[in-house]
């Protein structure tokens, strides 16, 4: 089973679109793949995987490339508009209490 098996097709397309946008941003800046990879501290192969939207590449690699291109500003707010989480919190459903398994630690 590969990492692709757990990602919905629409989310794979989003990653591919992100990768395409990253590549376009690099080309607009007239930077080579070697230059961006070196500045990001990743291999050229990893950069090519970022630019193709490969889901197995770490978020850190994506972030480093975005930093090199000056496009990292929106990443920090990606989860800040959590409407569902706020609604659940307001309803008191967000935090589930841990269920005890019935075992207690014995005192020595």
Tab-separated table of N, CA and C in Angstrom:
chain	number	residue	atom	x	y	z
A	1	UNK	N	0.836	-1.178	0.000
A	1	UNK	CA	0.000	0.000	0.000
A	1	UNK	C	0.886	1.249	0.000
A	2	UNK	N	0.617	2.173	-0.886
A	2	UNK	CA	1.438	3.378	-0.979
A	2	UNK	C	0.749	4.554	-0.297
A	3	UNK	N	1.491	5.633	-0.131
A	3	UNK	CA	0.943	6.850	0.481
A	3	UNK	C	-0.185	7.421	-0.378
A	4	UNK	N	-0.159	7.152	-1.664
A	4	UNK	CA	-1.187	7.666	-2.559
A	4	UNK	C	-2.547	7.019	-2.301
A	5	UNK	N	-2.566	5.829	-1.737
A	5	UNK	CA	-3.810	5.107	-1.512
A	5	UNK	C	-4.702	5.784	-0.474
A	6	UNK	N	-4.113	6.597	0.388
A	6	UNK	CA	-4.872	7.213	1.467
A	6	UNK	C	-5.266	8.649	1.167
A	7	UNK	N	-4.944	9.131	-0.011
A	7	UNK	CA	-5.237	10.519	-0.364
A	7	UNK	C	-6.304	10.532	-1.452
A	8	UNK	N	-7.332	11.309	-1.220
A	8	UNK	CA	-8.404	11.408	-2.202
A	8	UNK	C	-7.894	12.057	-3.481
A	9	UNK	N	-8.464	11.679	-4.615
A	9	UNK	CA	-8.026	12.257	-5.891
A	9	UNK	C	-8.076	13.784	-5.913
A	10	UNK	N	-9.093	14.383	-5.303
A	10	UNK	CA	-9.176	15.851	-5.324
A	10	UNK	C	-8.030	16.474	-4.523
A	11	UNK	N	-7.565	15.782	-3.476
A	11	UNK	CA	-6.445	16.292	-2.696
A	11	UNK	C	-5.123	16.084	-3.428
A	12	UNK	N	-5.023	15.009	-4.188
A	12	UNK	CA	-3.848	14.820	-5.036
A	12	UNK	C	-3.764	15.935	-6.072
A	13	UNK	N	-4.910	16.308	-6.640
A	13	UNK	CA	-4.934	17.402	-7.616
A	13	UNK	C	-4.512	18.719	-6.962
A	14	UNK	N	-4.930	18.929	-5.707
A	14	UNK	CA	-4.524	20.149	-5.004
A	14	UNK	C	-3.011	20.195	-4.832
A	15	UNK	N	-2.414	19.066	-4.463
A	15	UNK	CA	-0.959	19.005	-4.333
A	15	UNK	C	-0.276	19.231	-5.680
A	16	UNK	N	-0.826	18.642	-6.721
A	16	UNK	CA	-0.252	18.831	-8.053
A	16	UNK	C	-0.353	20.292	-8.479
A	17	UNK	N	-1.472	20.933	-8.171
A	17	UNK	CA	-1.626	22.355	-8.484
A	17	UNK	C	-0.639	23.202	-7.696
A	18	UNK	N	-0.450	22.866	-6.422
A	18	UNK	CA	0.536	23.572	-5.609
A	18	UNK	C	1.928	23.416	-6.219
A	19	UNK	N	2.268	22.208	-6.599
A	19	UNK	CA	3.563	21.961	-7.220
A	19	UNK	C	3.740	22.748	-8.504
A	20	UNK	N	2.698	22.786	-9.333
A	20	UNK	CA	2.760	23.566	-10.580
A	20	UNK	C	2.944	25.048	-10.286
A	21	UNK	N	2.235	25.546	-9.284
A	21	UNK	CA	2.363	26.958	-8.901
A	21	UNK	C	3.768	27.270	-8.399
A	22	UNK	N	4.344	26.346	-7.649
A	22	UNK	CA	5.712	26.524	-7.150
A	22	UNK	C	6.692	26.566	-8.322
A	23	UNK	N	6.502	25.682	-9.282
A	23	UNK	CA	7.395	25.666	-10.445
A	23	UNK	C	7.262	26.962	-11.243
A	24	UNK	N	6.031	27.418	-11.452
A	24	UNK	CA	5.823	28.678	-12.172
A	24	UNK	C	6.478	29.847	-11.440
A	25	UNK	N	6.372	29.851	-10.113
A	25	UNK	CA	6.988	30.914	-9.320
A	25	UNK	C	8.504	30.889	-9.482
A	26	UNK	N	9.080	29.702	-9.508
A	26	UNK	CA	10.533	29.575	-9.709
A	26	UNK	C	10.937	30.095	-11.076
A	27	UNK	N	10.183	29.708	-12.099
A	27	UNK	CA	10.503	30.134	-13.461
A	27	UNK	C	10.326	31.639	-13.633
A	28	UNK	N	9.300	32.212	-13.018
A	28	UNK	CA	9.100	33.667	-13.085
A	28	UNK	C	10.275	34.427	-12.480
A	29	UNK	N	10.920	33.813	-11.503
A	29	UNK	CA	12.070	34.442	-10.849
A	29	UNK	C	13.383	34.124	-11.572
A	30	UNK	N	13.284	33.412	-12.669
A	30	UNK	CA	14.441	33.005	-13.472
A	30	UNK	C	15.482	32.255	-12.644
A	31	UNK	N	14.981	31.387	-11.763
A	31	UNK	CA	15.865	30.560	-10.940
A	31	UNK	C	15.888	29.147	-11.501
A	32	UNK	N	17.059	28.536	-11.474
A	32	UNK	CA	17.163	27.149	-11.923
A	32	UNK	C	16.756	26.223	-10.782
A	33	UNK	N	16.465	24.986	-11.144
A	33	UNK	CA	16.125	23.984	-10.134
A	33	UNK	C	17.299	23.774	-9.186
A	34	UNK	N	18.497	23.793	-9.725
A	34	UNK	CA	19.687	23.627	-8.887
A	34	UNK	C	19.832	24.764	-7.874
A	35	UNK	N	19.561	25.991	-8.300
A	35	UNK	CA	19.672	27.141	-7.401
A	35	UNK	C	18.674	27.037	-6.246
A	36	UNK	N	17.430	26.740	-6.566
A	36	UNK	CA	16.391	26.663	-5.529
A	36	UNK	C	16.667	25.491	-4.598
A	37	UNK	N	17.039	24.361	-5.151
A	37	UNK	CA	17.329	23.193	-4.316
A	37	UNK	C	18.466	23.493	-3.346
A	38	UNK	N	19.521	24.119	-3.849
A	38	UNK	CA	20.660	24.439	-2.988
A	38	UNK	C	20.255	25.413	-1.884
A	39	UNK	N	19.522	26.455	-2.229
A	39	UNK	CA	19.096	27.450	-1.244
A	39	UNK	C	18.124	26.864	-0.222
A	40	UNK	N	17.324	25.898	-0.658
A	40	UNK	CA	16.353	25.262	0.242
A	40	UNK	C	16.989	24.149	1.074
A	41	UNK	N	18.196	23.741	0.715
A	41	UNK	CA	18.862	22.674	1.451
A	41	UNK	C	18.295	21.295	1.166
A	42	UNK	N	17.793	21.122	-0.050
A	42	UNK	CA	17.232	19.830	-0.461
A	42	UNK	C	17.903	19.409	-1.764
A	43	UNK	N	17.700	18.166	-2.151
A	43	UNK	CA	18.270	17.694	-3.415
A	43	UNK	C	17.417	18.192	-4.582
A	44	UNK	N	18.019	18.164	-5.744
A	44	UNK	CA	17.285	18.572	-6.951
A	44	UNK	C	16.106	17.625	-7.189
A	45	UNK	N	16.297	16.347	-6.899
A	45	UNK	CA	15.219	15.369	-7.056
A	45	UNK	C	14.047	15.696	-6.134
A	46	UNK	N	14.346	16.082	-4.898
A	46	UNK	CA	13.266	16.452	-3.977
A	46	UNK	C	12.530	17.681	-4.493
A	47	UNK	N	13.253	18.657	-5.026
A	47	UNK	CA	12.601	19.840	-5.600
A	47	UNK	C	11.690	19.438	-6.758
A	48	UNK	N	12.155	18.553	-7.616
A	48	UNK	CA	11.322	18.104	-8.737
A	48	UNK	C	10.069	17.396	-8.230
A	49	UNK	N	10.200	16.683	-7.121
A	49	UNK	CA	9.025	16.031	-6.524
A	49	UNK	C	8.072	17.064	-5.926
A	50	UNK	N	8.619	18.114	-5.316
A	50	UNK	CA	7.782	19.211	-4.808
A	50	UNK	C	7.023	19.840	-5.967
A	51	UNK	N	7.729	20.112	-7.054
A	51	UNK	CA	7.110	20.773	-8.203
A	51	UNK	C	6.106	19.888	-8.939
A	52	UNK	N	6.158	18.600	-8.694
A	52	UNK	CA	5.155	17.715	-9.297
A	52	UNK	C	4.023	17.401	-8.310
A	53	UNK	N	4.154	17.890	-7.070
A	53	UNK	CA	3.094	17.687	-6.080
A	53	UNK	C	3.075	16.312	-5.465
A	54	UNK	N	4.217	15.690	-5.347
A	54	UNK	CA	4.298	14.352	-4.761
A	54	UNK	C	3.930	14.412	-3.281
A	55	UNK	N	2.948	13.615	-2.838
A	55	UNK	CA	2.489	13.695	-1.448
A	55	UNK	C	3.440	13.094	-0.424
A	56	UNK	N	4.430	12.342	-0.862
A	56	UNK	CA	5.341	11.734	0.101
A	56	UNK	C	6.491	12.660	0.506
A	57	UNK	N	6.588	13.815	-0.130
A	57	UNK	CA	7.612	14.794	0.228
A	57	UNK	C	7.175	15.474	1.525
A	58	UNK	N	8.129	15.709	2.422
A	58	UNK	CA	7.793	16.293	3.718
A	58	UNK	C	7.293	17.725	3.580
A	59	UNK	N	6.474	18.125	4.533
A	59	UNK	CA	6.003	19.510	4.565
A	59	UNK	C	7.175	20.464	4.714
A	60	UNK	N	8.212	20.012	5.412
A	60	UNK	CA	9.393	20.843	5.597
A	60	UNK	C	10.049	21.188	4.271
A	61	UNK	N	10.092	20.247	3.349
A	61	UNK	CA	10.679	20.504	2.033
A	61	UNK	C	9.830	21.517	1.270
A	62	UNK	N	8.505	21.334	1.312
A	62	UNK	CA	7.613	22.307	0.665
A	62	UNK	C	7.840	23.693	1.272
A	63	UNK	N	7.910	23.754	2.608
A	63	UNK	CA	8.091	25.038	3.284
A	63	UNK	C	9.412	25.693	2.889
A	64	UNK	N	10.486	24.925	2.866
A	64	UNK	CA	11.793	25.490	2.517
A	64	UNK	C	11.783	26.083	1.112
A	65	UNK	N	11.137	25.408	0.175
A	65	UNK	CA	11.049	25.923	-1.191
A	65	UNK	C	10.214	27.201	-1.211
A	66	UNK	N	9.109	27.209	-0.485
A	66	UNK	CA	8.281	28.416	-0.417
A	66	UNK	C	9.050	29.584	0.183
A	67	UNK	N	9.867	29.318	1.193
A	67	UNK	CA	10.685	30.359	1.814
A	67	UNK	C	11.669	30.926	0.802
A	68	UNK	N	12.337	30.055	0.070
A	68	UNK	CA	13.303	30.497	-0.937
A	68	UNK	C	12.625	31.393	-1.969
A	69	UNK	N	11.385	31.057	-2.315
A	69	UNK	CA	10.660	31.831	-3.324
A	69	UNK	C	9.929	33.036	-2.732
A	70	UNK	N	9.950	33.169	-1.395
A	70	UNK	CA	9.265	34.283	-0.747
A	70	UNK	C	7.759	34.132	-0.701
A	71	UNK	N	7.288	32.893	-0.692
A	71	UNK	CA	5.845	32.618	-0.736
A	71	UNK	C	5.305	31.953	0.524
A	72	UNK	N	6.050	32.006	1.612
A	72	UNK	CA	5.673	31.261	2.817
A	72	UNK	C	4.646	31.967	3.696
A	73	UNK	N	4.315	33.223	3.414
A	73	UNK	CA	3.502	34.009	4.346
A	73	UNK	C	2.119	33.427	4.629
A	74	UNK	N	1.461	32.840	3.668
A	74	UNK	CA	0.120	32.313	3.888
A	74	UNK	C	0.071	30.969	4.579
A	75	UNK	N	1.195	30.286	4.664
A	75	UNK	CA	1.201	28.933	5.219
A	75	UNK	C	0.844	28.910	6.695
A	76	UNK	N	1.259	29.919	7.431
A	76	UNK	CA	0.995	29.953	8.864
A	76	UNK	C	-0.476	30.101	9.220
A	77	UNK	N	-1.272	30.552	8.284
A	77	UNK	CA	-2.700	30.747	8.542
A	77	UNK	C	-3.563	29.635	7.955
A	78	UNK	N	-2.931	28.588	7.453
A	78	UNK	CA	-3.676	27.521	6.779
A	78	UNK	C	-4.749	26.895	7.665
A	79	UNK	N	-4.479	26.738	8.952
A	79	UNK	CA	-5.456	26.104	9.846
A	79	UNK	C	-6.090	27.094	10.819
A	80	UNK	N	-5.852	28.374	10.616
A	80	UNK	CA	-6.366	29.352	11.584
A	80	UNK	C	-7.858	29.625	11.413
A	81	UNK	N	-8.409	29.350	10.258
A	81	UNK	CA	-9.834	29.582	10.017
A	81	UNK	C	-10.613	28.281	10.189
A	82	UNK	N	-10.550	27.735	11.385
A	82	UNK	CA	-11.136	26.428	11.696
A	82	UNK	C	-12.567	26.600	12.189
A	83	UNK	N	-13.471	26.842	11.264
A	83	UNK	CA	-14.871	27.082	11.633
A	83	UNK	C	-15.495	25.869	12.305
A	84	UNK	N	-15.277	24.679	11.752
A	84	UNK	CA	-15.860	23.466	12.337
A	84	UNK	C	-15.335	23.258	13.750
A	85	UNK	N	-14.032	23.390	13.946
A	85	UNK	CA	-13.449	23.206	15.269
A	85	UNK	C	-14.014	24.189	16.289
A	86	UNK	N	-14.206	25.420	15.871
A	86	UNK	CA	-14.764	26.433	16.784
A	86	UNK	C	-16.215	26.122	17.130
A	87	UNK	N	-16.968	25.655	16.158
A	87	UNK	CA	-18.359	25.284	16.434
A	87	UNK	C	-18.412	24.103	17.402
A	88	UNK	N	-17.556	23.114	17.187
A	88	UNK	CA	-17.511	21.960	18.089
A	88	UNK	C	-17.091	22.387	19.487
A	89	UNK	N	-16.139	23.287	19.553
A	89	UNK	CA	-15.686	23.790	20.849
A	89	UNK	C	-16.832	24.503	21.561
A	90	UNK	N	-17.579	25.302	20.826
A	90	UNK	CA	-18.712	26.019	21.408
A	90	UNK	C	-19.782	25.057	21.915
A	91	UNK	N	-19.929	23.944	21.239
A	91	UNK	CA	-20.912	22.941	21.647
A	91	UNK	C	-20.390	22.027	22.751
A	92	UNK	N	-19.118	22.125	23.059
A	92	UNK	CA	-18.532	21.276	24.094
A	92	UNK	C	-18.249	19.862	23.625
A	93	UNK	N	-18.150	19.662	22.328
A	93	UNK	CA	-17.925	18.323	21.782
A	93	UNK	C	-16.489	18.077	21.353
A	94	UNK	N	-15.684	19.106	21.304
A	94	UNK	CA	-14.342	18.977	20.744
A	94	UNK	C	-13.431	18.099	21.591
A	95	UNK	N	-13.476	18.253	22.904
A	95	UNK	CA	-12.562	17.508	23.769
A	95	UNK	C	-13.257	16.276	24.322
A	96	UNK	N	-12.723	15.116	23.994
A	96	UNK	CA	-13.255	13.874	24.534
A	96	UNK	C	-12.383	13.463	25.694
A	97	UNK	N	-13.014	13.021	26.739
A	97	UNK	CA	-12.258	12.574	27.902
A	97	UNK	C	-11.764	11.158	27.665
A	98	UNK	N	-10.584	10.897	28.174
A	98	UNK	CA	-9.983	9.578	28.027
A	98	UNK	C	-10.712	8.588	28.915
A	99	UNK	N	-11.013	7.448	28.356
A	99	UNK	CA	-11.698	6.398	29.094
A	99	UNK	C	-10.662	5.546	29.795
A	100	UNK	N	-10.866	5.322	31.070
A	100	UNK	CA	-9.937	4.512	31.840
A	100	UNK	C	-10.092	3.052	31.435
A	101	UNK	N	-8.974	2.342	31.433
A	101	UNK	CA	-9.035	0.927	31.075
A	101	UNK	C	-9.248	0.039	32.301
A	102	UNK	N	-9.489	0.652	33.447
A	102	UNK	CA	-9.769	-0.103	34.656
A	102	UNK	C	-8.553	-0.464	35.474
A	103	UNK	N	-7.393	-0.262	34.934
A	103	UNK	CA	-6.164	-0.565	35.678
A	103	UNK	C	-5.693	0.669	36.394
A	104	UNK	N	-5.264	0.472	37.596
A	104	UNK	CA	-4.692	1.571	38.373
A	104	UNK	C	-3.255	1.232	38.711
A	105	UNK	N	-2.459	2.259	38.784
A	105	UNK	CA	-1.079	2.038	39.164
A	105	UNK	C	-1.005	1.704	40.642
A	106	UNK	N	-0.220	0.706	40.948
A	106	UNK	CA	-0.058	0.294	42.345
A	106	UNK	C	1.021	1.136	42.998
A	107	UNK	N	0.755	1.472	44.222
A	107	UNK	CA	1.763	2.205	44.990
A	107	UNK	C	2.747	1.203	45.587
A	108	UNK	N	4.034	1.517	45.539
A	108	UNK	CA	5.036	0.575	46.061
A	108	UNK	C	4.986	0.457	47.558
